[in-house]
Tab-separated table of C-alpha atoms in Angstrom:
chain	number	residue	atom	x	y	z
R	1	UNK	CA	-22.541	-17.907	7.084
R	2	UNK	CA	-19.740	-19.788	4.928
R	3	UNK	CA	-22.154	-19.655	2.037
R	4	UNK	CA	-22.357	-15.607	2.749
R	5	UNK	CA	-18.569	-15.406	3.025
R	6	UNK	CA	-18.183	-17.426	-0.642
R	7	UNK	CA	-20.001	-15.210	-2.236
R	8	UNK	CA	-18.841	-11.984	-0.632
R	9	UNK	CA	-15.427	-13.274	-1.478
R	10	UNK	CA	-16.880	-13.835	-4.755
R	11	UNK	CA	-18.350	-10.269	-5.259
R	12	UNK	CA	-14.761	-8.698	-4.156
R	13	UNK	CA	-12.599	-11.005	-6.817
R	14	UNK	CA	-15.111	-9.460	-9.260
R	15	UNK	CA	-15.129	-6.222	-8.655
R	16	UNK	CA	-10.981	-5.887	-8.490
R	17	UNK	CA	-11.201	-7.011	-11.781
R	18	UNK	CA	-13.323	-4.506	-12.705
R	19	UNK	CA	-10.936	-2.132	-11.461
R	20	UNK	CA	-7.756	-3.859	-13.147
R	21	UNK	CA	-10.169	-3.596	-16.290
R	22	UNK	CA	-10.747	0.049	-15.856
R	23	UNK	CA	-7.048	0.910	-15.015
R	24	UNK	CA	-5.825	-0.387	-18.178
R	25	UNK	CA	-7.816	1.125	-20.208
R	26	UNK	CA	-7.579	4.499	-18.429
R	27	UNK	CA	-3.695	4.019	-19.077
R	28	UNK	CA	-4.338	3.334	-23.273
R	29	UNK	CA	-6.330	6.732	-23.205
R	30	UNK	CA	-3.932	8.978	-22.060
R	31	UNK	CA	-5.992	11.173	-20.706
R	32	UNK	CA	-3.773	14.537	-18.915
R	33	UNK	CA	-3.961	14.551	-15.071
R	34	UNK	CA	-5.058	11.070	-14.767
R	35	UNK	CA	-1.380	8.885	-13.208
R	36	UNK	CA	-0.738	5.984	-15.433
R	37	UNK	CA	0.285	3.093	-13.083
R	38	UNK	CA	2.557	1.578	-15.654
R	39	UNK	CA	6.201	2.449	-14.509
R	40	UNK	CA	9.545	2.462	-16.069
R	41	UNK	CA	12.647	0.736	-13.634
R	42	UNK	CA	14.106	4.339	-14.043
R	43	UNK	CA	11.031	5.672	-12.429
R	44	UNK	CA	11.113	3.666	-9.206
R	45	UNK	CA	12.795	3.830	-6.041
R	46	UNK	CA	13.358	0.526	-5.517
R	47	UNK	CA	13.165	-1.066	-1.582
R	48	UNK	CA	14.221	-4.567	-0.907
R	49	UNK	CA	13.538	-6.393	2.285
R	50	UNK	CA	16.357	-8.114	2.705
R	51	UNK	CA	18.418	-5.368	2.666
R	52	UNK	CA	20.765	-6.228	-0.299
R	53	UNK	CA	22.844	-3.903	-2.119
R	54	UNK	CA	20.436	-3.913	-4.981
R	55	UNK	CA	18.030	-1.552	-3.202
R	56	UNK	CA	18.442	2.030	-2.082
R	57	UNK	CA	16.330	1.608	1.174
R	58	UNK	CA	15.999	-1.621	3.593
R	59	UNK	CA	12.429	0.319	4.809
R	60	UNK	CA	9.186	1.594	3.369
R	61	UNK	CA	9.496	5.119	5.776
R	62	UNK	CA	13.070	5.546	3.986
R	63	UNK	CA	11.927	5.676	1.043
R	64	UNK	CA	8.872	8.202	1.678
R	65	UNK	CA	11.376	10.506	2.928
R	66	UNK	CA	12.447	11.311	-0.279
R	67	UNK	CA	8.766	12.454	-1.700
R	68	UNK	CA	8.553	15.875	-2.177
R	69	UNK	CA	6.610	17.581	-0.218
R	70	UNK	CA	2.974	18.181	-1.822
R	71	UNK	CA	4.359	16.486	-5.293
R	72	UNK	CA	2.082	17.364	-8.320
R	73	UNK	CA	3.489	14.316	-10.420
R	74	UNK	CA	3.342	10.573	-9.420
R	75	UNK	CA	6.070	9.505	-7.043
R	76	UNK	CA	6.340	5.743	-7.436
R	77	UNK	CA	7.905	3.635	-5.180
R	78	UNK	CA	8.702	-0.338	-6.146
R	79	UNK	CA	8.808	-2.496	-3.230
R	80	UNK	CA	10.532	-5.560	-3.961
R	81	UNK	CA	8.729	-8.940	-2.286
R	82	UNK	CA	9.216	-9.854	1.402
R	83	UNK	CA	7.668	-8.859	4.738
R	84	UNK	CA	8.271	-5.612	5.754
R	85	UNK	CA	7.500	-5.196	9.689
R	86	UNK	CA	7.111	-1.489	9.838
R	87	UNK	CA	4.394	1.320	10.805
R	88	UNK	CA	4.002	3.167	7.560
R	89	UNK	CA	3.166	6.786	7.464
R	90	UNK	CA	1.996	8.316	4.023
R	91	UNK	CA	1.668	12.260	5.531
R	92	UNK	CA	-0.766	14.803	4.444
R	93	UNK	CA	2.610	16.215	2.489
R	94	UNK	CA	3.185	12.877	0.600
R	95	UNK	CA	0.945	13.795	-2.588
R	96	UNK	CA	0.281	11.606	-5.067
R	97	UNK	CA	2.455	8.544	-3.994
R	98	UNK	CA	2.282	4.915	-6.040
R	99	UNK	CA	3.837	2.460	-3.799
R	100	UNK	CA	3.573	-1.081	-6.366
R	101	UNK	CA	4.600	-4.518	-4.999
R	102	UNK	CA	5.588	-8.244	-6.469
R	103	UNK	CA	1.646	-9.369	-5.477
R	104	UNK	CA	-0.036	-8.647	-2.859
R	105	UNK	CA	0.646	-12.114	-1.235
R	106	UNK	CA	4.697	-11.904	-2.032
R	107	UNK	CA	4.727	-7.989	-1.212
R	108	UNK	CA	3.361	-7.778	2.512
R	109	UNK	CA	3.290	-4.871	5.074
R	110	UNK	CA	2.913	-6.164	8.402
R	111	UNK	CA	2.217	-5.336	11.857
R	112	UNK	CA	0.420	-5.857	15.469
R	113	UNK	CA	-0.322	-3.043	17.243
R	114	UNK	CA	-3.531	-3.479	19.265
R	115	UNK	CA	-5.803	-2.624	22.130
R	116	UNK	CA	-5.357	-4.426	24.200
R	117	UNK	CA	-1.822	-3.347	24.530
R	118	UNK	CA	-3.032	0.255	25.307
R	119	UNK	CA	-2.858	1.931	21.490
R	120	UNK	CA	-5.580	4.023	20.840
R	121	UNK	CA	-6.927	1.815	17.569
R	122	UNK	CA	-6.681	4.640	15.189
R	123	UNK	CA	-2.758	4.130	16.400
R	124	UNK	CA	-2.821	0.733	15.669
R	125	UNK	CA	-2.825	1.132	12.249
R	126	UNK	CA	-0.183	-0.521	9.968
R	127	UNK	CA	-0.181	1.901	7.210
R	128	UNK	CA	-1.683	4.995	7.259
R	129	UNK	CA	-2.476	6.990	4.302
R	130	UNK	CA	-3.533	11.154	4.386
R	131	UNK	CA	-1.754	12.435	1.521
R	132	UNK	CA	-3.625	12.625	-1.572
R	133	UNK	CA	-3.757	10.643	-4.944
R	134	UNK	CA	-2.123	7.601	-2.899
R	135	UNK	CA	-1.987	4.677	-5.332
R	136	UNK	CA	-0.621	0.613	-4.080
R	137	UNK	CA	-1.020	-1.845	-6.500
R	138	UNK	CA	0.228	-5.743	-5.650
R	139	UNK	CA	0.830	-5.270	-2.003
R	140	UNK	CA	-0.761	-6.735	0.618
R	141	UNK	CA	-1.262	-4.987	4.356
R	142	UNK	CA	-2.036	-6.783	7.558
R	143	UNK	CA	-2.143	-6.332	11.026
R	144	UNK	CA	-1.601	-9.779	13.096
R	145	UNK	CA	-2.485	-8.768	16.914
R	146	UNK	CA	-5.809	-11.287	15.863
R	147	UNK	CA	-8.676	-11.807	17.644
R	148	UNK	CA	-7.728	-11.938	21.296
R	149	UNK	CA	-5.933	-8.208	20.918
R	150	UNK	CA	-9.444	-6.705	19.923
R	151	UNK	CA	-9.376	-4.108	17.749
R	152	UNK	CA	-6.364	-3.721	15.358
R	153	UNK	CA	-6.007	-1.607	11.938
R	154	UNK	CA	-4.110	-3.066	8.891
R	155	UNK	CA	-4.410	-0.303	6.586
R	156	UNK	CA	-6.130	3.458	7.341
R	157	UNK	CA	-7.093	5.537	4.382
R	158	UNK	CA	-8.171	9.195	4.724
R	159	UNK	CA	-8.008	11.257	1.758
């Protein structure tokens, strides 16, 4: 089993960079309708956890309040490192939505809805995503009910 887990583990590294591969050189083609995941600082609505002055939101949901609703252009969204406890909701609505953190081990959305607390464990889910085009680069989601909760969701993609 720990020799099946090494190279699964192994496989996955692998194929991210793949995709880090791919998504730089889909940004040097500048090919029309594809996002480029590069971003300006004036492009971003910044978030910081610790709920400085330097950031315009202290939460995630905040700041997705302010995508317009079925947005043809990329929406990105900077979220500055620290541990954000919060249910995220990316709606239907929320179209084409970057949300880019510090790493995904510095950058972490977290949560612990679970089962065995009596959510459904669709509802348990720590981000949800349903809008189209959603995009998150460097962050890292978890859910932490573990093991003796049963089922929990850390992140729930459906577009």
């Amino acid at each position: 089993m720990r020799e099946f887990l090494k190279t699964s583990q192994e496989l996955t590294s692998n194929g991210l960079a793949m995709v880090d591969q791919f998504s730089e050189v889909l940004n040097k083609l500048n090919i029309p309708n594809i996002p480029h995941i590069d971003t300006t600082p004036s492009e971003r609505r910044l978030l910081q956890a610790d709920g400085s002055p330097a950031g315009n939101y202290n939460r995630i949901n905040e700041a997705l309040k302010e995508v317009p609703k079925n947005n043809p252009t990329l929406f990105k969204v900077y979220i500055k490192a620290g541990i954000y406890k919060e249910q995220v909701d990316v709606t239907k609505h929320m179209t084409n939505v970057m949300s880019i953190g510090d790493g995904p081990t510095k950058t972490t959305i977290t949560g612990s809805l679970n089962y065995v607390d009596g959510v459904g464990t669709y509802r348990t889910t720590t981000a949800a995503v349903v809008g189209d085009g959603f995009i998150a680069k460097d962050i890292g989601f978890e859910n932490t009910a573990g093991v003796i909760k049963h089922q929990a969701v850390a992140l729930c993609v459906l577009t």
